[in-house]
mmCIF file of C-alpha atoms in Angstrom:
data_model
loop_
_atom_site.group_PDB
_atom_site.id
_atom_site.type_symbol
_atom_site.label_atom_id
_atom_site.label_comp_id
_atom_site.label_asym_id
_atom_site.label_seq_id
_atom_site.Cartn_x
_atom_site.Cartn_y
_atom_site.Cartn_z
ATOM 1 C CA GLY M 235 142.170 177.023 309.895
ATOM 2 C CA ARG M 236 139.027 178.209 308.325
ATOM 3 C CA GLN M 237 137.984 181.790 308.917
ATOM 4 C CA ARG M 238 134.435 182.356 310.156
ATOM 5 C CA THR M 239 132.241 184.885 308.427
ATOM 6 C CA ARG M 240 130.054 187.201 310.462
ATOM 7 C CA VAL M 241 126.339 186.478 310.149
ATOM 8 C CA PRO M 242 124.300 189.694 309.810
ATOM 9 C CA SER M 243 121.602 190.409 312.387
ATOM 10 C CA LYS M 244 117.902 190.103 311.564
ATOM 11 C CA THR M 245 117.592 193.889 311.585
ATOM 12 C CA THR M 246 120.455 194.220 309.107
ATOM 13 C CA MET M 247 118.948 191.559 306.862
ATOM 14 C CA LEU M 248 115.540 193.241 306.950
ATOM 15 C CA SER M 249 117.170 196.532 306.097
ATOM 16 C CA LEU M 250 119.068 195.098 303.139
ATOM 17 C CA MET M 251 116.061 193.190 301.794
ATOM 18 C CA ALA M 252 113.750 196.178 302.044
ATOM 19 C CA ARG M 253 116.275 198.509 300.414
ATOM 20 C CA ARG M 254 116.749 196.054 297.536
ATOM 21 C CA MET M 255 112.989 195.780 296.986
ATOM 22 C CA LEU M 256 112.576 199.550 297.040
ATOM 23 C CA SER M 257 115.503 200.039 294.676
ATOM 24 C CA LYS M 258 114.007 197.567 292.182
ATOM 25 C CA ALA M 259 110.744 199.509 292.332
ATOM 26 C CA GLY M 260 112.651 202.733 291.618
ATOM 27 C CA MET M 261 111.928 204.102 295.091
ATOM 28 C CA VAL M 262 115.054 204.906 297.052
ATOM 29 C CA PRO M 263 114.031 206.215 300.463
ATOM 30 C CA ASP M 264 115.778 208.848 302.520
ATOM 31 C CA HIS M 265 118.016 206.389 304.328
ATOM 32 C CA GLY M 266 118.064 208.261 307.635
ATOM 33 C CA LEU M 267 114.293 208.558 307.920
ATOM 34 C CA TRP M 268 113.680 205.067 306.594
ATOM 35 C CA TRP M 269 116.107 203.537 309.082
ATOM 36 C CA LYS M 270 114.528 205.454 311.985
ATOM 37 C CA ALA M 271 111.073 204.186 310.981
ATOM 38 C CA LEU M 272 112.310 200.594 310.745
ATOM 39 C CA ARG M 273 114.047 200.893 314.106
ATOM 40 C CA PHE M 274 110.833 202.316 315.624
ATOM 41 C CA ARG M 275 108.760 199.418 314.277
ATOM 42 C CA LEU M 276 111.218 196.748 315.460
ATOM 43 C CA THR M 277 111.526 198.398 318.882
ATOM 44 C CA LEU M 278 107.732 198.358 319.231
ATOM 45 C CA LEU M 279 107.480 194.669 318.321
ATOM 46 C CA ASN M 280 110.370 193.677 320.597
ATOM 47 C CA ALA M 281 108.866 195.639 323.511
ATOM 48 C CA ALA M 282 105.571 193.806 323.014
ATOM 49 C CA ARG M 283 107.229 190.396 322.918
ATOM 50 C CA SER M 284 109.172 191.127 326.075
ATOM 51 C CA GLY M 285 106.057 192.462 327.829
ATOM 52 C CA ASP M 286 107.478 195.959 328.353
ATOM 53 C CA LEU M 287 104.126 197.762 328.712
ATOM 54 C CA PRO M 288 105.590 201.190 329.630
ATOM 55 C CA ARG M 289 107.805 201.073 326.529
ATOM 56 C CA VAL M 290 104.916 200.012 324.262
ATOM 57 C CA LYS M 291 102.723 202.790 325.690
ATOM 58 C CA SER M 292 105.490 205.336 325.180
ATOM 59 C CA LEU M 293 106.121 204.288 321.572
ATOM 60 C CA LEU M 294 102.423 204.265 320.685
ATOM 61 C CA TRP M 295 101.887 207.627 322.389
ATOM 62 C CA SER M 296 104.752 209.126 320.373
ATOM 63 C CA MET M 297 103.173 207.741 317.217
ATOM 64 C CA HIS M 298 99.681 209.017 318.050
ATOM 65 C CA SER M 299 101.021 212.441 318.974
ATOM 66 C CA GLY M 300 103.020 212.734 315.745
ATOM 67 C CA ASN M 301 106.422 212.607 317.438
ATOM 68 C CA ALA M 302 107.532 209.248 316.047
ATOM 69 C CA PRO M 303 109.904 209.132 313.047
ATOM 70 C CA LEU M 304 107.111 207.888 310.777
ATOM 71 C CA SER M 305 105.535 209.250 307.625
ATOM 72 C CA ALA M 306 101.746 209.147 307.257
ATOM 73 C CA GLU M 307 102.017 205.904 305.261
ATOM 74 C CA GLU M 308 104.289 204.329 307.863
ATOM 75 C CA THR M 309 101.927 205.354 310.663
ATOM 76 C CA THR M 310 99.090 203.618 308.818
ATOM 77 C CA LEU M 311 101.279 200.538 308.359
ATOM 78 C CA VAL M 312 102.141 200.467 312.070
ATOM 79 C CA ASN M 313 98.446 200.774 312.995
ATOM 80 C CA ASP M 314 97.319 198.139 310.487
ATOM 81 C CA LYS M 315 100.131 195.591 310.851
ATOM 82 C CA ASP M 316 102.475 196.199 313.770
ATOM 83 C CA VAL M 317 99.974 196.931 316.539
ATOM 84 C CA PRO M 318 98.046 193.704 315.752
ATOM 85 C CA ASN M 319 101.413 191.910 315.631
ATOM 86 C CA CYS M 320 102.076 193.287 319.116
ATOM 87 C CA LEU M 321 98.855 191.619 320.262
ATOM 88 C CA ARG M 322 99.937 188.310 318.758
ATOM 89 C CA GLY M 323 103.358 188.616 320.419
ATOM 90 C CA ALA M 324 101.757 189.461 323.759
ATOM 91 C CA VAL M 325 99.457 186.442 323.474
ATOM 92 C CA ARG M 326 102.292 184.157 322.452
ATOM 93 C CA PHE M 327 104.343 185.126 325.506
ATOM 94 C CA SER M 328 101.374 185.434 327.936
ATOM 95 C CA ARG M 329 101.630 189.191 328.578
ATOM 96 C CA LYS M 330 98.194 189.792 330.113
ATOM 97 C CA ASP M 331 98.593 193.486 331.000
ATOM 98 C CA LEU M 332 99.806 194.265 327.497
ATOM 99 C CA ILE M 333 96.978 192.256 325.910
ATOM 100 C CA GLU M 334 94.429 194.202 327.966
ATOM 101 C CA HIS M 335 96.034 197.525 326.973
ATOM 102 C CA LEU M 336 96.053 196.670 323.269
ATOM 103 C CA LEU M 337 92.416 195.533 323.351
ATOM 104 C CA ASP M 338 91.044 198.287 325.604
ATOM 105 C CA VAL M 339 93.142 201.357 324.821
ATOM 106 C CA GLU M 340 94.455 200.765 321.299
ATOM 107 C CA GLY M 341 91.241 199.123 320.121
ATOM 108 C CA VAL M 342 92.872 196.118 318.469
ATOM 109 C CA ASP M 343 90.297 193.578 317.290
ATOM 110 C CA VAL M 344 90.615 190.381 319.324
ATOM 111 C CA ASN M 345 90.034 188.401 316.107
ATOM 112 C CA VAL M 346 92.470 190.322 313.873
ATOM 113 C CA GLU M 347 94.076 187.991 311.318
ATOM 114 C CA ASN M 348 97.671 187.985 310.160
ATOM 115 C CA ASP M 349 98.731 187.302 306.566
ATOM 116 C CA PHE M 350 98.167 183.585 307.163
ATOM 117 C CA LYS M 351 94.619 184.084 308.545
ATOM 118 C CA ALA M 352 95.729 183.188 312.086
ATOM 119 C CA THR M 353 94.026 185.042 314.940
ATOM 120 C CA PRO M 354 95.621 185.685 318.359
ATOM 121 C CA ILE M 355 93.807 182.710 319.929
ATOM 122 C CA PHE M 356 95.611 180.488 317.414
ATOM 123 C CA PHE M 357 98.908 181.325 319.105
ATOM 124 C CA ILE M 358 97.613 179.999 322.425
ATOM 125 C CA ALA M 359 96.649 176.727 320.750
ATOM 126 C CA VAL M 360 99.880 176.068 318.841
ATOM 127 C CA ASN M 361 102.636 177.305 321.138
ATOM 128 C CA GLY M 362 102.521 174.682 323.857
ATOM 129 C CA MET M 363 104.022 176.028 327.056
ATOM 130 C CA SER M 364 104.572 179.752 326.700
ATOM 131 C CA GLN M 365 108.041 181.043 327.390
ATOM 132 C CA SER M 366 106.828 183.205 330.277
ATOM 133 C CA GLU M 367 105.420 180.223 332.202
ATOM 134 C CA TYR M 368 108.947 179.560 333.407
ATOM 135 C CA VAL M 369 108.806 182.833 335.339
ATOM 136 C CA GLN M 370 107.110 182.747 338.741
ATOM 137 C CA GLU M 371 104.720 185.678 338.182
ATOM 138 C CA ALA M 372 103.684 184.569 334.680
ATOM 139 C CA THR M 373 100.089 184.552 333.533
ATOM 140 C CA SER M 374 98.945 181.065 332.617
ATOM 141 C CA LYS M 375 97.807 180.181 329.128
ATOM 142 C CA ILE M 376 94.379 179.324 330.550
ATOM 143 C CA GLU M 377 94.028 182.880 331.892
ATOM 144 C CA ILE M 378 95.052 184.304 328.526
ATOM 145 C CA LEU M 379 92.629 181.980 326.757
ATOM 146 C CA ASN M 380 89.809 183.009 329.107
ATOM 147 C CA LEU M 381 90.667 186.688 328.542
ATOM 148 C CA LEU M 382 90.541 186.328 324.757
ATOM 149 C CA VAL M 383 87.302 184.332 324.850
ATOM 150 C CA SER M 384 85.714 186.872 327.203
ATOM 151 C CA ARG M 385 86.561 189.550 324.612
ATOM 152 C CA GLY M 386 84.889 187.659 321.773
ATOM 153 C CA ALA M 387 87.594 185.369 320.358
#
């Protein structure tokens, strides 16, 4: 029979693509530090999508206190891109407590746009039934919509 080839994970693919781009630009990062920063960023985004508020708080606290494996440039990137992406992930999966934390404590703009000019409220409109609505204690999309509108969306 035919032998199956192993499909690399998304993290592995991101790692390979980023390393290739950096190599072409003549910038080869310290692999250990670079990998730790990438792992930190992906862990933060995954914690936000899953609604793990204690984990998100812990990761952001480590970043703000200078204990995260991030350079100054990477910290700026996390603040400018990843924290707003956490808000979009929290909205997409109806994570009300996380949304409130990101808006109130982290100061994320409720109307922050991604690279495609989509704001968090867009993800309420286009996602249909959120994945968390299958869970009994889930926050409804209407509650999330009302929360975003009450904050100026």
